[in-house]
Coordinates of C-alpha atoms in Angstrom, one line a residue:
Chain A
E953 CA -16.2 -3.2 -12.3
A954 CA -12.7 -1.8 -12.0
Q955 CA -10.5 -4.3 -10.2
V956 CA -7.2 -5.9 -9.5
T957 CA -7.2 -9.7 -9.3
Q958 CA -4.5 -11.9 -7.9
N959 CA -4.1 -15.7 -8.0
P960 CA -3.7 -17.8 -6.0
R961 CA -5.1 -16.2 -2.8
Y962 CA -3.4 -18.8 -0.6
L963 CA -0.3 -20.8 -1.3
I964 CA 1.8 -23.2 0.8
T965 CA 5.0 -24.4 -0.8
V966 CA 8.4 -25.8 0.0
T967 CA 11.8 -24.2 -0.2
G968 CA 13.3 -24.0 -3.7
K969 CA 10.1 -24.8 -5.6
K970 CA 9.5 -22.1 -8.2
L971 CA 6.2 -20.3 -8.1
T972 CA 4.4 -17.5 -9.8
V973 CA 1.7 -15.2 -8.4
T974 CA -0.4 -13.6 -11.1
C975 CA -1.9 -10.1 -11.1
S976 CA -4.2 -8.6 -13.6
Q977 CA -6.0 -5.2 -13.8
N978 CA -8.8 -4.1 -16.0
M979 CA -8.3 -0.3 -15.7
N980 CA -5.8 0.1 -18.5
H981 CA -3.3 1.5 -16.1
E982 CA 0.3 1.8 -17.2
Y983 CA 1.8 1.6 -13.7
M984 CA 1.7 -1.5 -11.5
S985 CA 3.5 -2.6 -8.3
W986 CA 4.1 -5.5 -6.0
Y987 CA 4.3 -5.2 -2.3
R988 CA 4.8 -7.5 0.7
Q989 CA 3.2 -6.9 4.0
D990 CA 4.8 -8.1 7.2
P991 CA 3.7 -7.4 10.8
G992 CA 5.0 -4.2 12.1
L993 CA 6.7 -3.3 8.8
G994 CA 3.7 -2.0 6.8
L995 CA 3.9 -2.6 3.1
R996 CA 7.2 -2.6 1.3
Q997 CA 7.5 -2.2 -2.5
I998 CA 9.2 -5.2 -4.2
Y999 CA 9.1 -4.1 -7.9
Y1000 CA 7.2 -1.7 -10.0
S1001 CA 6.5 -1.3 -13.7
M1002 CA 5.9 1.9 -15.5
N1003 CA 4.7 0.3 -18.7
V1004 CA 5.1 -2.9 -20.9
E1005 CA 8.6 -4.1 -20.8
V1006 CA 9.7 -1.4 -18.2
T1007 CA 10.3 -2.6 -14.7
D1008 CA 12.4 -1.4 -11.8
K1009 CA 13.4 -2.4 -8.3
G1010 CA 11.5 -1.3 -5.2
D1011 CA 12.9 -1.4 -1.7
V1012 CA 13.0 -5.2 -1.2
P1013 CA 13.6 -6.9 -4.6
E1014 CA 16.0 -9.6 -3.6
G1015 CA 14.7 -13.1 -4.4
Y1016 CA 12.0 -11.9 -6.7
K1017 CA 11.5 -11.4 -10.4
V1018 CA 8.7 -9.7 -12.4
S1019 CA 7.8 -9.4 -16.0
R1020 CA 5.4 -7.1 -17.9
K1021 CA 4.7 -8.4 -21.3
E1022 CA 1.1 -7.1 -21.4
K1023 CA -0.3 -4.0 -20.0
R1024 CA -2.9 -5.7 -17.9
N1025 CA -0.7 -8.4 -16.3
F1026 CA 2.2 -8.2 -13.9
P1027 CA 3.2 -11.6 -12.5
L1028 CA 5.5 -12.0 -9.5
I1029 CA 8.0 -14.8 -9.7
L1030 CA 9.9 -16.5 -6.9
E1031 CA 12.4 -18.8 -8.6
S1032 CA 13.7 -20.4 -5.4
P1033 CA 11.5 -19.4 -2.5
S1034 CA 12.9 -19.4 1.0
P1035 CA 11.1 -19.3 4.4
N1036 CA 11.9 -15.6 4.8
Q1037 CA 9.6 -14.9 1.8
T1038 CA 6.6 -16.1 3.8
S1039 CA 4.4 -13.1 3.7
L1040 CA 1.2 -11.4 2.5
Y1041 CA 1.7 -10.1 -1.0
F1042 CA -0.3 -7.4 -2.7
C1043 CA -0.4 -6.2 -6.3
A1044 CA -1.4 -2.6 -7.0
S1045 CA -2.4 -0.7 -10.1
T1046 CA -1.9 3.1 -10.2
G1047 CA -4.2 5.4 -12.0
V1048 CA -4.5 9.1 -12.4
G1049 CA -2.9 11.2 -9.7
L1050 CA -0.8 8.3 -8.3
R1051 CA -4.0 6.8 -6.8
Q1052 CA -3.4 3.1 -6.2
Y1053 CA -5.8 0.2 -6.3
F1054 CA -4.8 -2.9 -4.5
G1055 CA -5.7 -6.5 -5.2
P1056 CA -7.1 -8.8 -2.5
G1057 CA -3.7 -10.3 -1.5
T1058 CA -1.9 -13.6 -1.7
R1059 CA -0.8 -15.3 1.5
L1060 CA 2.3 -17.3 0.9
T1061 CA 3.9 -19.8 3.3
V1062 CA 7.3 -21.3 2.4
T1063 CA 8.3 -24.3 4.6
Chain B
G345 CA 15.4 6.7 0.5
E346 CA 12.2 8.0 2.2
N347 CA 11.5 7.0 5.8
V348 CA 7.9 7.1 7.0
E349 CA 7.0 6.6 10.6
Q350 CA 3.5 6.2 11.9
H351 CA 2.0 6.5 15.4
P352 CA 0.3 5.1 17.3
S353 CA 0.5 1.4 16.4
T354 CA -2.9 0.8 18.1
L355 CA -5.7 3.2 18.9
S356 CA -8.9 2.4 20.8
V357 CA -11.7 4.9 20.9
Q358 CA -15.3 5.0 21.9
E359 CA -17.9 5.3 19.2
G360 CA -18.6 8.9 18.4
D361 CA -15.2 10.1 19.5
S362 CA -12.5 11.4 17.2
A363 CA -9.3 9.5 16.2
V364 CA -6.0 10.9 15.0
I365 CA -3.2 9.1 13.4
K366 CA 0.1 10.8 12.7
C367 CA 2.9 10.2 10.2
T368 CA 6.3 11.8 9.7
Y369 CA 8.5 11.6 6.6
S370 CA 12.1 12.3 5.9
D371 CA 12.3 13.5 2.3
S372 CA 11.4 17.2 2.1
A373 CA 10.8 16.9 -1.6
S374 CA 8.0 14.3 -1.2
N375 CA 4.7 15.6 -2.6
Y376 CA 2.0 13.0 -2.5
F377 CA 0.7 11.6 0.8
P378 CA -2.1 9.0 0.6
W379 CA -3.9 7.2 3.4
Y380 CA -5.3 3.6 3.1
K381 CA -7.7 1.6 5.1
Q382 CA -7.3 -2.2 5.3
E383 CA -10.1 -4.3 6.6
L384 CA -9.5 -7.9 7.7
G385 CA -8.7 -10.2 4.8
K386 CA -8.7 -7.4 2.2
G387 CA -6.3 -5.3 0.3
P388 CA -5.6 -1.6 1.3
Q389 CA -8.1 0.9 0.0
L390 CA -7.4 4.5 -0.6
I391 CA -9.5 6.7 1.6
I392 CA -8.0 10.1 1.2
D393 CA -4.8 11.7 -0.1
I394 CA -3.1 15.1 -0.1
R395 CA -0.5 16.8 -2.2
S396 CA 2.2 19.1 -1.0
N397 CA 0.6 22.3 -2.3
V398 CA -2.4 21.8 0.0
G399 CA -2.5 22.1 3.8
E400 CA -5.7 20.3 4.5
K401 CA -8.3 18.2 2.8
K402 CA -11.7 16.9 4.0
D403 CA -14.1 14.2 2.8
Q404 CA -17.1 13.9 5.1
R405 CA -15.9 12.5 8.4
I406 CA -12.3 12.1 7.3
A407 CA -9.6 14.8 7.0
V408 CA -5.9 14.9 6.4
T409 CA -3.6 17.8 7.3
L410 CA 0.0 18.3 6.1
N411 CA 2.7 20.3 7.7
K412 CA 5.5 20.5 5.2
T413 CA 7.8 22.5 7.5
A414 CA 7.7 19.8 10.2
K415 CA 7.4 17.0 7.6
H416 CA 4.4 15.4 9.1
F417 CA 0.8 14.6 8.1
S418 CA -2.2 13.4 10.0
L419 CA -5.4 11.5 9.5
H420 CA -8.4 12.7 11.4
I421 CA -11.6 10.7 11.7
T422 CA -14.5 12.4 13.5
E423 CA -17.7 10.8 14.9
T424 CA -16.1 7.3 14.7
Q425 CA -18.3 4.3 14.0
P426 CA -17.7 0.6 14.5
E427 CA -17.2 0.2 10.8
D428 CA -14.2 2.5 11.0
S429 CA -12.4 -0.3 12.8
A430 CA -9.5 -1.4 10.6
V431 CA -5.8 -0.9 10.0
Y432 CA -4.8 2.4 8.6
F433 CA -1.6 3.1 6.6
C434 CA 0.0 6.3 5.6
A435 CA 2.4 6.6 2.7
A436 CA 4.6 9.0 0.9
T437 CA 6.3 9.2 -2.5
P438 CA 9.8 10.7 -2.6
G439 CA 10.5 13.7 -4.7
S440 CA 13.3 11.9 -6.6
N441 CA 11.0 9.1 -7.8
F442 CA 7.2 9.3 -7.9
N443 CA 7.0 5.7 -8.9
K444 CA 8.1 4.6 -5.4
F445 CA 5.8 4.5 -2.4
Y446 CA 6.9 4.2 1.2
F447 CA 4.4 3.1 3.8
G448 CA 4.1 3.6 7.5
S449 CA 3.9 0.6 9.8
G450 CA 0.2 0.9 10.2
T451 CA -2.3 1.8 13.0
K452 CA -4.9 -0.7 14.2
L453 CA -8.0 1.4 15.1
N454 CA -10.6 -0.2 17.3
V455 CA -13.9 1.7 17.7
K456 CA -15.9 0.4 20.6
P457 CA -19.7 0.5 20.4

């Protein structure tokens, strides 16, 4: 089954404690993205990757890092999380014709 | 960058009625306009999309129309059913960078049985 998986699904952490949210896709897509979803703001793109070792900033990259060492994986790293990064995060994989497939989401709370 | 505005933020209809959600965009060079449905606790799912060389596209009860001159596009759902209740998002990719996606703020559709 074609899918995008994210882990963990829920995470509560404290300010400043580094964390990583993993994302994996099994569709052999070159292009992947990370988004955050906040009430009233829709989804905002954090980072995207066009291929292995090729990443670029989206609209809201501050406070986040990404890496793309393998085609199937695209982890999101928060090196020093702050409360304003409390949000719902989605990973997406883009296939033919720019059609995006989203993961189930990771709800992050930073206290 | 691109600015996508979506209206209304909430929409309540009676089962069997039609629902229309509208979006406007700012970049006249944008050429890909997808619509997503997000059910509670799940990730957005692509339901229909349209490209700038097409004015309308239909898929069963769902249709999308695009007016390039006015820079707006709309989602039309006919014969609504309770399972259509969800949050719907529009999006656009700017002409300068097809790797970027800009989303509207979402419309919560409630279909009353």
